[in-house]
Short mmCIF file of C-alpha atoms in Angstrom, two decimals:
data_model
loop_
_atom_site.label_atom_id
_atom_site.label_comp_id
_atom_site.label_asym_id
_atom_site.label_seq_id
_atom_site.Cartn_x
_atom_site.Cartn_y
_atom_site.Cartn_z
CA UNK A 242 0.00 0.00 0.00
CA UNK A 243 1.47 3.59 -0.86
CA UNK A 244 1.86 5.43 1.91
CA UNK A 245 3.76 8.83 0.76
CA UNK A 246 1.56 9.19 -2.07
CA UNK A 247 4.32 7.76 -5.08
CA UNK A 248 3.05 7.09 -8.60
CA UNK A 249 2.15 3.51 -8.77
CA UNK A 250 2.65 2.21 -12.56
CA UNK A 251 -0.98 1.36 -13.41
CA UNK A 252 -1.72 5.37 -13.37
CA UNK A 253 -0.75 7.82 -15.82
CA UNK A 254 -0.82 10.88 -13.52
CA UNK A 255 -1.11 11.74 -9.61
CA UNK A 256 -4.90 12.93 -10.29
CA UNK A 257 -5.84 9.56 -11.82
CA UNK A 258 -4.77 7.72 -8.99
CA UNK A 259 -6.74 9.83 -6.78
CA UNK A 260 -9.84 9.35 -8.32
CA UNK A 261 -9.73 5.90 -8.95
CA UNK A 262 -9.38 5.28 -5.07
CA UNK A 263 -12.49 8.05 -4.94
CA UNK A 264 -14.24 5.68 -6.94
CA UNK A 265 -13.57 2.70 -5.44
CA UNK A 266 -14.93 4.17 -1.98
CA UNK A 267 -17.93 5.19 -3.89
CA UNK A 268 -18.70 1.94 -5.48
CA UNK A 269 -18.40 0.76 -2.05
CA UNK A 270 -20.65 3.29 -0.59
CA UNK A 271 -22.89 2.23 -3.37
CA UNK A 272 -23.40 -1.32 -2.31
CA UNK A 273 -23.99 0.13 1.62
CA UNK A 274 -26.71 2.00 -0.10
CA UNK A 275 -28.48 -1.35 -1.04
CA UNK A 276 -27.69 -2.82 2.42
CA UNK A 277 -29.21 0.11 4.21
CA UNK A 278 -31.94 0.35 1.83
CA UNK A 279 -33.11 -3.81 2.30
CA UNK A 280 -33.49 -3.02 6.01
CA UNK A 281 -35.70 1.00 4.90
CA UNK A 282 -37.66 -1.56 2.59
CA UNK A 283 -38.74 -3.92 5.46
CA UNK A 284 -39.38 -1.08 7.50
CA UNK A 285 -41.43 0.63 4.95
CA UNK A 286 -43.44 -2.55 4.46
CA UNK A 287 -43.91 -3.04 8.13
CA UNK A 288 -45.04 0.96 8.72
CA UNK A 289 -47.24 0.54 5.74
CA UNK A 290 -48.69 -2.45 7.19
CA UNK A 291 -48.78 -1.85 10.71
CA UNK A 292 -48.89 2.23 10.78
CA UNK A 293 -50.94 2.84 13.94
CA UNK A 294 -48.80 0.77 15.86
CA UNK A 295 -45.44 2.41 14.34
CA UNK A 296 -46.84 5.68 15.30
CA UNK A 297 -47.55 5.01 18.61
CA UNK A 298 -43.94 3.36 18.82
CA UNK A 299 -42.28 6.79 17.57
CA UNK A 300 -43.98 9.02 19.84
CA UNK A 301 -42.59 7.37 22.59
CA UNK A 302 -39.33 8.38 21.28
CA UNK A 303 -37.46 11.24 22.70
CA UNK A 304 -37.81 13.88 20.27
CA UNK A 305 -35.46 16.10 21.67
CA UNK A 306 -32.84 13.46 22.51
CA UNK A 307 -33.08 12.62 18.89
CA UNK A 308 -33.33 16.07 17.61
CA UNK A 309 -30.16 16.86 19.33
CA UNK A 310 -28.22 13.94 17.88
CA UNK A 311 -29.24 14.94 14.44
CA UNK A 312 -27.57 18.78 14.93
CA UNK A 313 -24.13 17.12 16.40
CA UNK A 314 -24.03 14.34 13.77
CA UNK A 315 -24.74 17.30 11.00
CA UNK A 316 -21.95 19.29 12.71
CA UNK A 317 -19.70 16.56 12.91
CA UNK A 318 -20.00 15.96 9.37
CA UNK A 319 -19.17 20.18 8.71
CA UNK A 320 -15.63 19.10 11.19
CA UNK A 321 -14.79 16.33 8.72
CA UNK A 322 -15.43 18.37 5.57
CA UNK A 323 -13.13 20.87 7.17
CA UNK A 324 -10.52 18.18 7.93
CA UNK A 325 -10.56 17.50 3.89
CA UNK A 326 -10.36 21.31 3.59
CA UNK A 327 -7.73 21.83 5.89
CA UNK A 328 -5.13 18.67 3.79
CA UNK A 329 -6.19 19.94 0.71
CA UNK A 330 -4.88 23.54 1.30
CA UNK A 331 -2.17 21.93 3.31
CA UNK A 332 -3.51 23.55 6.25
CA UNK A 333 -0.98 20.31 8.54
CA UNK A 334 -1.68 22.10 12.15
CA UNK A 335 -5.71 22.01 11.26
CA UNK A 336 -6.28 18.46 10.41
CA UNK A 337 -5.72 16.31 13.67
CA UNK A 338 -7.63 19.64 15.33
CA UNK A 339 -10.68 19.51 13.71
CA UNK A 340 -10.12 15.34 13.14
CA UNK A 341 -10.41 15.17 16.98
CA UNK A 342 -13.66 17.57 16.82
CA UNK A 343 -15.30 15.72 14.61
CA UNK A 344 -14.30 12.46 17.16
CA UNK A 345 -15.49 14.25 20.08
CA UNK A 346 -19.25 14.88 18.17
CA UNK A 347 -19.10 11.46 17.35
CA UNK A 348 -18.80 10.18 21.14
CA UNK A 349 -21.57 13.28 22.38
CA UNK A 350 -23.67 11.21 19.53
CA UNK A 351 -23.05 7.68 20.99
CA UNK A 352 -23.40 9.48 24.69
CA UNK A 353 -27.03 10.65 23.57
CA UNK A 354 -27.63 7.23 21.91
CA UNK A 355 -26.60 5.37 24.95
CA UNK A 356 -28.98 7.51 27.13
CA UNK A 357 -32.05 6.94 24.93
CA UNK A 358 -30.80 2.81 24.40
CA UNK A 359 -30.78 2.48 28.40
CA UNK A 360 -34.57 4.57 28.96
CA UNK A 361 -35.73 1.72 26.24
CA UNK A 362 -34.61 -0.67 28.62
CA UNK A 363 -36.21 0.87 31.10
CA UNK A 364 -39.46 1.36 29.64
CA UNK A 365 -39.49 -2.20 29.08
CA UNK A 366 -39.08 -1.23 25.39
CA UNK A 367 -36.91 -3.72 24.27
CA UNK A 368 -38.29 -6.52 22.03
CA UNK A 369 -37.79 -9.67 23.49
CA UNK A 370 -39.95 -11.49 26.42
CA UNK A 371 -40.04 -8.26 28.48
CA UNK A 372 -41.26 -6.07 25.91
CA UNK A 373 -44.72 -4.37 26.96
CA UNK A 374 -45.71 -0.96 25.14
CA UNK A 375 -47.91 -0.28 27.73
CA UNK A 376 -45.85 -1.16 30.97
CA UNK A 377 -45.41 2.60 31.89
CA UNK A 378 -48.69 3.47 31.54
CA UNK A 379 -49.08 0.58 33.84
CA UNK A 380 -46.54 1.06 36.46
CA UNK A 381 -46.29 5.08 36.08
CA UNK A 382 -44.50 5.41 39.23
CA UNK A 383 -41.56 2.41 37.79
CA UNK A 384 -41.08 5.29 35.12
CA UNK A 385 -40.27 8.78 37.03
CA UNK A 386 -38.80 10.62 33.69
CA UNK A 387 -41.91 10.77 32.05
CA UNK A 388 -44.01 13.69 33.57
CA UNK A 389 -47.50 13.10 34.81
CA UNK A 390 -49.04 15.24 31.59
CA UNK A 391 -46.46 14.01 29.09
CA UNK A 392 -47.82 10.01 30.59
CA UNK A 393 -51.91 11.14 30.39
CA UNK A 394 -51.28 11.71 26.48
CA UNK A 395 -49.51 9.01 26.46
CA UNK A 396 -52.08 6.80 27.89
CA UNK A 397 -54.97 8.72 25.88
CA UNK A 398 -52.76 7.38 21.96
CA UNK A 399 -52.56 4.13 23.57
CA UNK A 400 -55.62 3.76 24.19
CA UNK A 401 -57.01 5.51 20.49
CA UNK A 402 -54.25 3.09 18.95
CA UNK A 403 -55.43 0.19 21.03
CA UNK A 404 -58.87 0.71 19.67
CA UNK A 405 -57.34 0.64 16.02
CA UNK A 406 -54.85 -2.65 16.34
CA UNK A 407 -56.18 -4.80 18.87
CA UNK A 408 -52.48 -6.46 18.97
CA UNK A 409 -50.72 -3.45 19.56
CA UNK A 410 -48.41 -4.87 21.91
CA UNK A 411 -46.91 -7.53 18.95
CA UNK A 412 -46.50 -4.47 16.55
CA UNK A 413 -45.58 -2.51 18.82
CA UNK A 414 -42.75 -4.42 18.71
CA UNK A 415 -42.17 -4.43 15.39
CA UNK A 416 -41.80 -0.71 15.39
CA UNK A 417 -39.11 -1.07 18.52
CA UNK A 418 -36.98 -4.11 16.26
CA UNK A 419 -36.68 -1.27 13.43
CA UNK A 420 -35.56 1.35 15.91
CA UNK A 421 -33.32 -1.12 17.42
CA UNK A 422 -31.98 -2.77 13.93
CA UNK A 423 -31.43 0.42 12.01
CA UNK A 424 -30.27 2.77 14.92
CA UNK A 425 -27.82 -0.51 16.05
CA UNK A 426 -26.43 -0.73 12.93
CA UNK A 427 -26.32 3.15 12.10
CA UNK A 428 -24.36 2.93 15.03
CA UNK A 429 -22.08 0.55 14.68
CA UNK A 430 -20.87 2.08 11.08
CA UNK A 431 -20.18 5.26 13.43
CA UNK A 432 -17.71 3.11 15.39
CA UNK A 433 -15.68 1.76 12.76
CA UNK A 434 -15.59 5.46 11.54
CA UNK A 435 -14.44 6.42 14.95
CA UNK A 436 -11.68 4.30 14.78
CA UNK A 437 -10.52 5.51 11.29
CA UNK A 438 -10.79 8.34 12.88
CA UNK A 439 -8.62 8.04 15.19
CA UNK A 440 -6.37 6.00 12.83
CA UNK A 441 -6.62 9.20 10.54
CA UNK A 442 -5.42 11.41 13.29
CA UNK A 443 -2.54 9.46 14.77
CA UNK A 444 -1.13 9.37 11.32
CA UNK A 445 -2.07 13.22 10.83
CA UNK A 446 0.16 14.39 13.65
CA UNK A 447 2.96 13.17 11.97
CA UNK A 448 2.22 15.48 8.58
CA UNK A 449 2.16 13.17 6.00
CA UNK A 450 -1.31 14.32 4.55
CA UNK A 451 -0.10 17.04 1.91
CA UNK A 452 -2.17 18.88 -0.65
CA UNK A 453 -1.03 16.47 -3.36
CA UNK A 454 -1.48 13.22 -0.98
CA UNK A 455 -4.70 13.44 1.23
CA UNK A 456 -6.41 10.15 0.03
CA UNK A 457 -6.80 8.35 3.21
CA UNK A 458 -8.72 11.55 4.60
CA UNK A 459 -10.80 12.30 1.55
CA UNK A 460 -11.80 8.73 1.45
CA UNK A 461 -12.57 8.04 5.25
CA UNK A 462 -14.76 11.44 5.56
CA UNK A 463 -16.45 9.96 2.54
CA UNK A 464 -17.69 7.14 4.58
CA UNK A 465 -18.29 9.60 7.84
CA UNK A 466 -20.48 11.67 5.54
CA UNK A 467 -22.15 8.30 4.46
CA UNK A 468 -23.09 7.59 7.71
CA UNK A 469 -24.36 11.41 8.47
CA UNK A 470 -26.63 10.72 5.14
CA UNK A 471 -28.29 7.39 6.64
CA UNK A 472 -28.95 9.17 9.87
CA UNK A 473 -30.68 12.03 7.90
CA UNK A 474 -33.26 9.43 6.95
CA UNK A 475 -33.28 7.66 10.40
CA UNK A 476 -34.93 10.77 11.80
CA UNK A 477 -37.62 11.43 10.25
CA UNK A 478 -38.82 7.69 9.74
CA UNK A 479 -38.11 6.67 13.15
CA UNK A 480 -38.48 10.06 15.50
CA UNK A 481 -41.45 11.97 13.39
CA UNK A 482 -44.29 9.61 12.67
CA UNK A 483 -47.78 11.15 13.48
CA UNK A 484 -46.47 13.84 15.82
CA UNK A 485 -49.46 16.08 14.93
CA UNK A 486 -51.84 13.67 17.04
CA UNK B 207 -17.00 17.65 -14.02
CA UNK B 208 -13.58 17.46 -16.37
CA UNK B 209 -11.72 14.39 -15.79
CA UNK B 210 -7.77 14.26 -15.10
CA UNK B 211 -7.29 18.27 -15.97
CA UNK B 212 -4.91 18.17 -12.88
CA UNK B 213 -6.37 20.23 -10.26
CA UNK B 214 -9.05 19.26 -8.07
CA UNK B 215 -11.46 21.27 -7.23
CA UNK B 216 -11.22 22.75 -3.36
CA UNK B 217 -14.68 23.69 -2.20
CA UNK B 218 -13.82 26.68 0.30
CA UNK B 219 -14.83 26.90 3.77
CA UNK B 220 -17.29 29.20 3.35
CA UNK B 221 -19.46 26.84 1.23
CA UNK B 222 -19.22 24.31 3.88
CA UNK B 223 -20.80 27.00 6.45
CA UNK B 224 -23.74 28.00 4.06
CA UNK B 225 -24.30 23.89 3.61
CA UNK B 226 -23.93 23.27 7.01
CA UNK B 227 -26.21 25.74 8.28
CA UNK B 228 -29.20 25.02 5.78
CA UNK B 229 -28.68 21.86 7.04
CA UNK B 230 -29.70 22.51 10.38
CA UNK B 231 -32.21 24.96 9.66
CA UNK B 232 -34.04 22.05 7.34
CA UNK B 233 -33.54 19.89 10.36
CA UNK B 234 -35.69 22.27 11.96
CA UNK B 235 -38.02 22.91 9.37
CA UNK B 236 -38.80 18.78 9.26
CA UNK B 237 -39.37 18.34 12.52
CA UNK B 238 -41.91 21.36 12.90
CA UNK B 239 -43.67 19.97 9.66
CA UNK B 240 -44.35 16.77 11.36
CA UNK B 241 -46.33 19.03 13.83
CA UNK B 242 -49.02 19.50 11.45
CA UNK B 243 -51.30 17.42 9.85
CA UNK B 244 -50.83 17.01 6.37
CA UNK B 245 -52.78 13.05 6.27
CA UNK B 246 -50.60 10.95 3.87
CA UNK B 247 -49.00 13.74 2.73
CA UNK B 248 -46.70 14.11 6.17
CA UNK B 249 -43.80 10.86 5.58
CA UNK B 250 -44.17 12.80 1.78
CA UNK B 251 -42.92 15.93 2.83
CA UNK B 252 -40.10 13.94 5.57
CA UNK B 253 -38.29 12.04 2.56
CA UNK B 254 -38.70 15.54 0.32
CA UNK B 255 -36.58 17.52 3.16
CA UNK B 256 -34.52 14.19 3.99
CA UNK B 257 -33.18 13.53 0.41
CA UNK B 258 -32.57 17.57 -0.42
CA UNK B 259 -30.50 17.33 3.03
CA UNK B 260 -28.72 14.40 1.91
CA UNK B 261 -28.50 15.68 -2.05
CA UNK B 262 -26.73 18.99 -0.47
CA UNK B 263 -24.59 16.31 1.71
CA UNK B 264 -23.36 14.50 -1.22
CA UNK B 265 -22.79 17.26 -3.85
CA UNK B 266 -20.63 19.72 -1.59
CA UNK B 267 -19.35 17.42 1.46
CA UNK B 268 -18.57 14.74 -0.52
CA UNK B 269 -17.94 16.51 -3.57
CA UNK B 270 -19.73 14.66 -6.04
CA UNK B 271 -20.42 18.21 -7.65
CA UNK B 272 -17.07 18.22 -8.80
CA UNK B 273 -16.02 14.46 -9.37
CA UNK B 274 -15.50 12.86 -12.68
CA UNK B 275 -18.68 12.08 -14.22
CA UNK B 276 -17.65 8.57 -14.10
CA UNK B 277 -17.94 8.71 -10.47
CA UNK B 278 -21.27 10.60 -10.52
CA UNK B 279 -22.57 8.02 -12.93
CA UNK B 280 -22.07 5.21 -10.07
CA UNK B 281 -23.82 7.79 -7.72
CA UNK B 282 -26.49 7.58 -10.13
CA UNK B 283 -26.68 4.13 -10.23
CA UNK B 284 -26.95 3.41 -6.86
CA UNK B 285 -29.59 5.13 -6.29
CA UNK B 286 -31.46 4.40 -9.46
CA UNK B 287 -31.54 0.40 -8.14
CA UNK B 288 -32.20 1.97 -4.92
CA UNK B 289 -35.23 3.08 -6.15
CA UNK B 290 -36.49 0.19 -7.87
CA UNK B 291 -35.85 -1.92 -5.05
CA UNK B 292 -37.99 0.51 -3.15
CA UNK B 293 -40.82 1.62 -5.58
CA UNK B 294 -41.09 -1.71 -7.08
CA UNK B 295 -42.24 -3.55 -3.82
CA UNK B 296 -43.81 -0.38 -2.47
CA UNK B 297 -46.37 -0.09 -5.36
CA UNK B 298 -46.92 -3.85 -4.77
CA UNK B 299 -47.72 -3.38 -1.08
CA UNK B 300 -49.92 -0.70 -1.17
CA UNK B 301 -52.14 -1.82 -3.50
CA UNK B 302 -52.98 -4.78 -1.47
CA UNK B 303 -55.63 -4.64 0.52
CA UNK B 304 -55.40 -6.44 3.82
CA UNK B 305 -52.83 -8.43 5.89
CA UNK B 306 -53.70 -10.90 8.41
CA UNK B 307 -56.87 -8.75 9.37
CA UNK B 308 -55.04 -5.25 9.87
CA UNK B 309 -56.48 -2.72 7.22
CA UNK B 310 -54.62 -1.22 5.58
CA UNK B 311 -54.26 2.70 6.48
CA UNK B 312 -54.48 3.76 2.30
CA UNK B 313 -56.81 1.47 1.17
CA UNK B 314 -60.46 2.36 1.78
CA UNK B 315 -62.26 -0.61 0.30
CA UNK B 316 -62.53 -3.66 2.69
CA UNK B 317 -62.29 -7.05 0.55
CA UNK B 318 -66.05 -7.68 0.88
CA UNK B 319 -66.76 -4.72 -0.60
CA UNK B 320 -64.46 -5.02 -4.15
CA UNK B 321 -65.71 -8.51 -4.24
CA UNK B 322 -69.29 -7.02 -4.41
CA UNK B 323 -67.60 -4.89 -7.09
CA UNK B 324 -66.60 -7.46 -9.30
#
C-alpha cells in the first residue's frame, strides 16, 4: 500500500490515482446503499402495514434526545469536511484539530444514543420477552422521567391506537426491532468510523497528509459523511411519525 | 465535471458554512412539519426535506459536484436500483388490501366490498 503518495505504474498521472481510489470508496458506498436500503424496505413494508402501531412506537421516542443527535451528527459531518479542507490547502496544524472535533461529536452522539438505548430498557421497550408498550402506563411510578401530563397523552394514543390494532403490543414491537436494527447498525458504522478516525489522526500528527497526498482523509470522511446521510433518513422515519396527534 | 485536468477542485470553507447551516435549519423545518397534519401527505414531505438534506450532503461534502462524471454516474446508479428496489415492492404493497386482518391505512375498500364490485 502507498503510503507517501508515489506514482504507482498502473496510473498515468497523480490525479488519476486519486480518483480511482475516490471511486472505489464510492462503489463501495454504493453497495452500503443497497444494504441500508433492504433493512428501509422492510421497515417501509412493516409501517405501511402496521402504521398505527409504528406511530404510537415513535412518539414514545425522545424527540429532543433525537433532535439533538441529528444537529451534532450534521456538525460533525461540517468538522470532517473541514478536515478534507484543511489537507487539501495543506492547512498540517488544522487536520488532527478539527479530526479530533469531529471524534469528540461522534462520542456526544453515541453518549445521547446510549442515554435513549438504556430509557428503552427501562421502559421495558426492548423486544424480546419483556417487551410491553404499555408497561409505563401501567406502572407510572416504575417510570419517574416521564411527567405526569407528558404520561396522560400518552395513555390517551394508547388507548385511540389500542382501539385501532387490537395487537398493539406484537407491533408494537415491530416498530421497537426497526428502531433497534437500524439505529444498532447506524451505530455501529459510526464506530468503525471512529476508529478511522482516530487511525486518521494518529497518522495526521505526523504530517504526512499534503495537498497532493490526502487520500486516506478524503476517502474516510467519505464514509463519515455516508453515515451522516443514513442518519438524515433515520430521523424522520423513526423520530417523526404522526407527531401532529 | 472534467476528468484528469490536474487540479481538483477545493470547495472553500465558506461553502461548507452555508451547507452546514441550511442543514440545520431544514432539520428544523422537518421536525416542525411533522407538527401539522398534512394526512398521507406528512412521511411525503419527511423524505422531500430528507433527500434535499442528503442531495446537499453529497454534492458539496462529498464533492460529487465536482467528481469525474464517471464517479457521478455510479452515484447515479446506486440510487437508481435503490429506487427500484424501493418503488417496485412499495407499489406492490400498497395496493394490497389487507394483511392478516389489519387494514390497511391507504386502502379504503374492505375485501367484501371489491368482491361485491366485481
Amino acid at each position: 500500500m502507498h503510503r507517501t503518495g508515489e506514482l504507482y505504474g498502473q496510473f498515468k498521472t497523480l490525479e488519476q490515482q486519486k480518483d480511482s481510489a475516490n471511486l472505489g470508496m464510492w462503489i463501495f458506498l454504493v453497495t452500503e446503499v443497497m444494504f441500508f436500503g433492504g433493512i428501509m424496505l422492510a421497515y417501509a413494508v412493516n409501517r405501511h402495514v402496521y402504521f398505527a402501531a409504528f406511530a404510537m412506537g415513535s412518539n414514545t421516542l425522545s424527540l429532543k434526545l433525537g433532535g439533538t443527535n441529528t444537529i451534532v451528527l450534521l456538525a460533525s459531518s461540517f468538522t470532517m469536511a473541514m478536515a478534507v479542507w484543511s489537507a487539501q490547502v495543506g492547512k498540517k496544524q488544522l487536520i488532527p484539530l478539527f479530526l479530533l472535533l469531529t471524534i469528540l461529536l461522534g462520542f456526544v452522539f453515541f453518549g445521547i444514543k446510549y442515554v435513549e438505548y438504556a430509557q428503552k430498557f427501562h421502559h421495558h421497550l426492548v423486544p424480546g420477552r419483556s417487551f410491553d408498550i404499555f408497561y409505563c402506563s401501567n406502572n407510572p411510578d416504575k417510570c419517574s422521567d416521564i411527567s405526569a401530563e407528558e404520561m396522560e397523552v400518552e395513555r390517551d394514543l394508547l388507548n385511540k391506537t389500542r382501539a385501532l390494532d387490537p395487537d398493539l403490543n406484537a407491533h408494537a414491537q415491530l416498530y421497537y426491532s426497526a428502531y433497534f436494527g437500524m439505529t444498532g447498525l447506524h451505530a455501529l458504522h459510526m464506530i468503525i468510523g471512529a476508529g478511522l478516525l482516530f487511525w486518521l489522526l494518529k497518522n495526521s500528527l505526523t504530517g504526512i497528509y499534503t495537498p497532493q497526498w490526502n487520500t486516506p482523509v478524503d476517502t474516510v470522511g467519505l464514509y463519515w459523511h455516508f453515515v451522516d446521510i443514513v442518519w438524515i433518513y433515520l430521523f424522520p422515519l423513526l423520530y417523526l411519525i404522526d407527531r401532529h396527534k | 465535471m472534467s476528468e484528469n485536468n490536474g487540479s481538483h477542485h477545493i470547495v472553500s470553507p465558506g461553502i461548507y458554512l452555508t451547507i452546514i447551516l441550511t442543514l440545520m435549519a431544514l432539520t428544523g423545518l422537518t421536525v416542525a412539519a411533522a407538527f401539522v397534519d398534512l394526512g398521507r401527505f406528512n412521511i411525503v414531505v419527511a423524505l422531500v426535506i430528507a433527500t434535499t438534506k442528503a442531495t446537499l450532503v453529497v454534492l458539496f461534502f462529498m464533492h460529487a459536484k465536482y467528481s469525474p462524471r464517471r464517479t457521478q454516474l455510479v452515484i447515479i446508479a446506486g440510487i437508481f436500483w435503490l429506487a427500484i428496489l424501493l418503488f417496485m415492492t412499495m407499489s406492490d404493497y400498497i395496493s394490497r388490501i389487507d394483511y392478516r386482518g389489519v387494514r390497511s391505512p391507504l386502502t379504503q375498500v374492505s375485501s367484501r366490498e371489491l368482491h361485491q364490485l366485481s
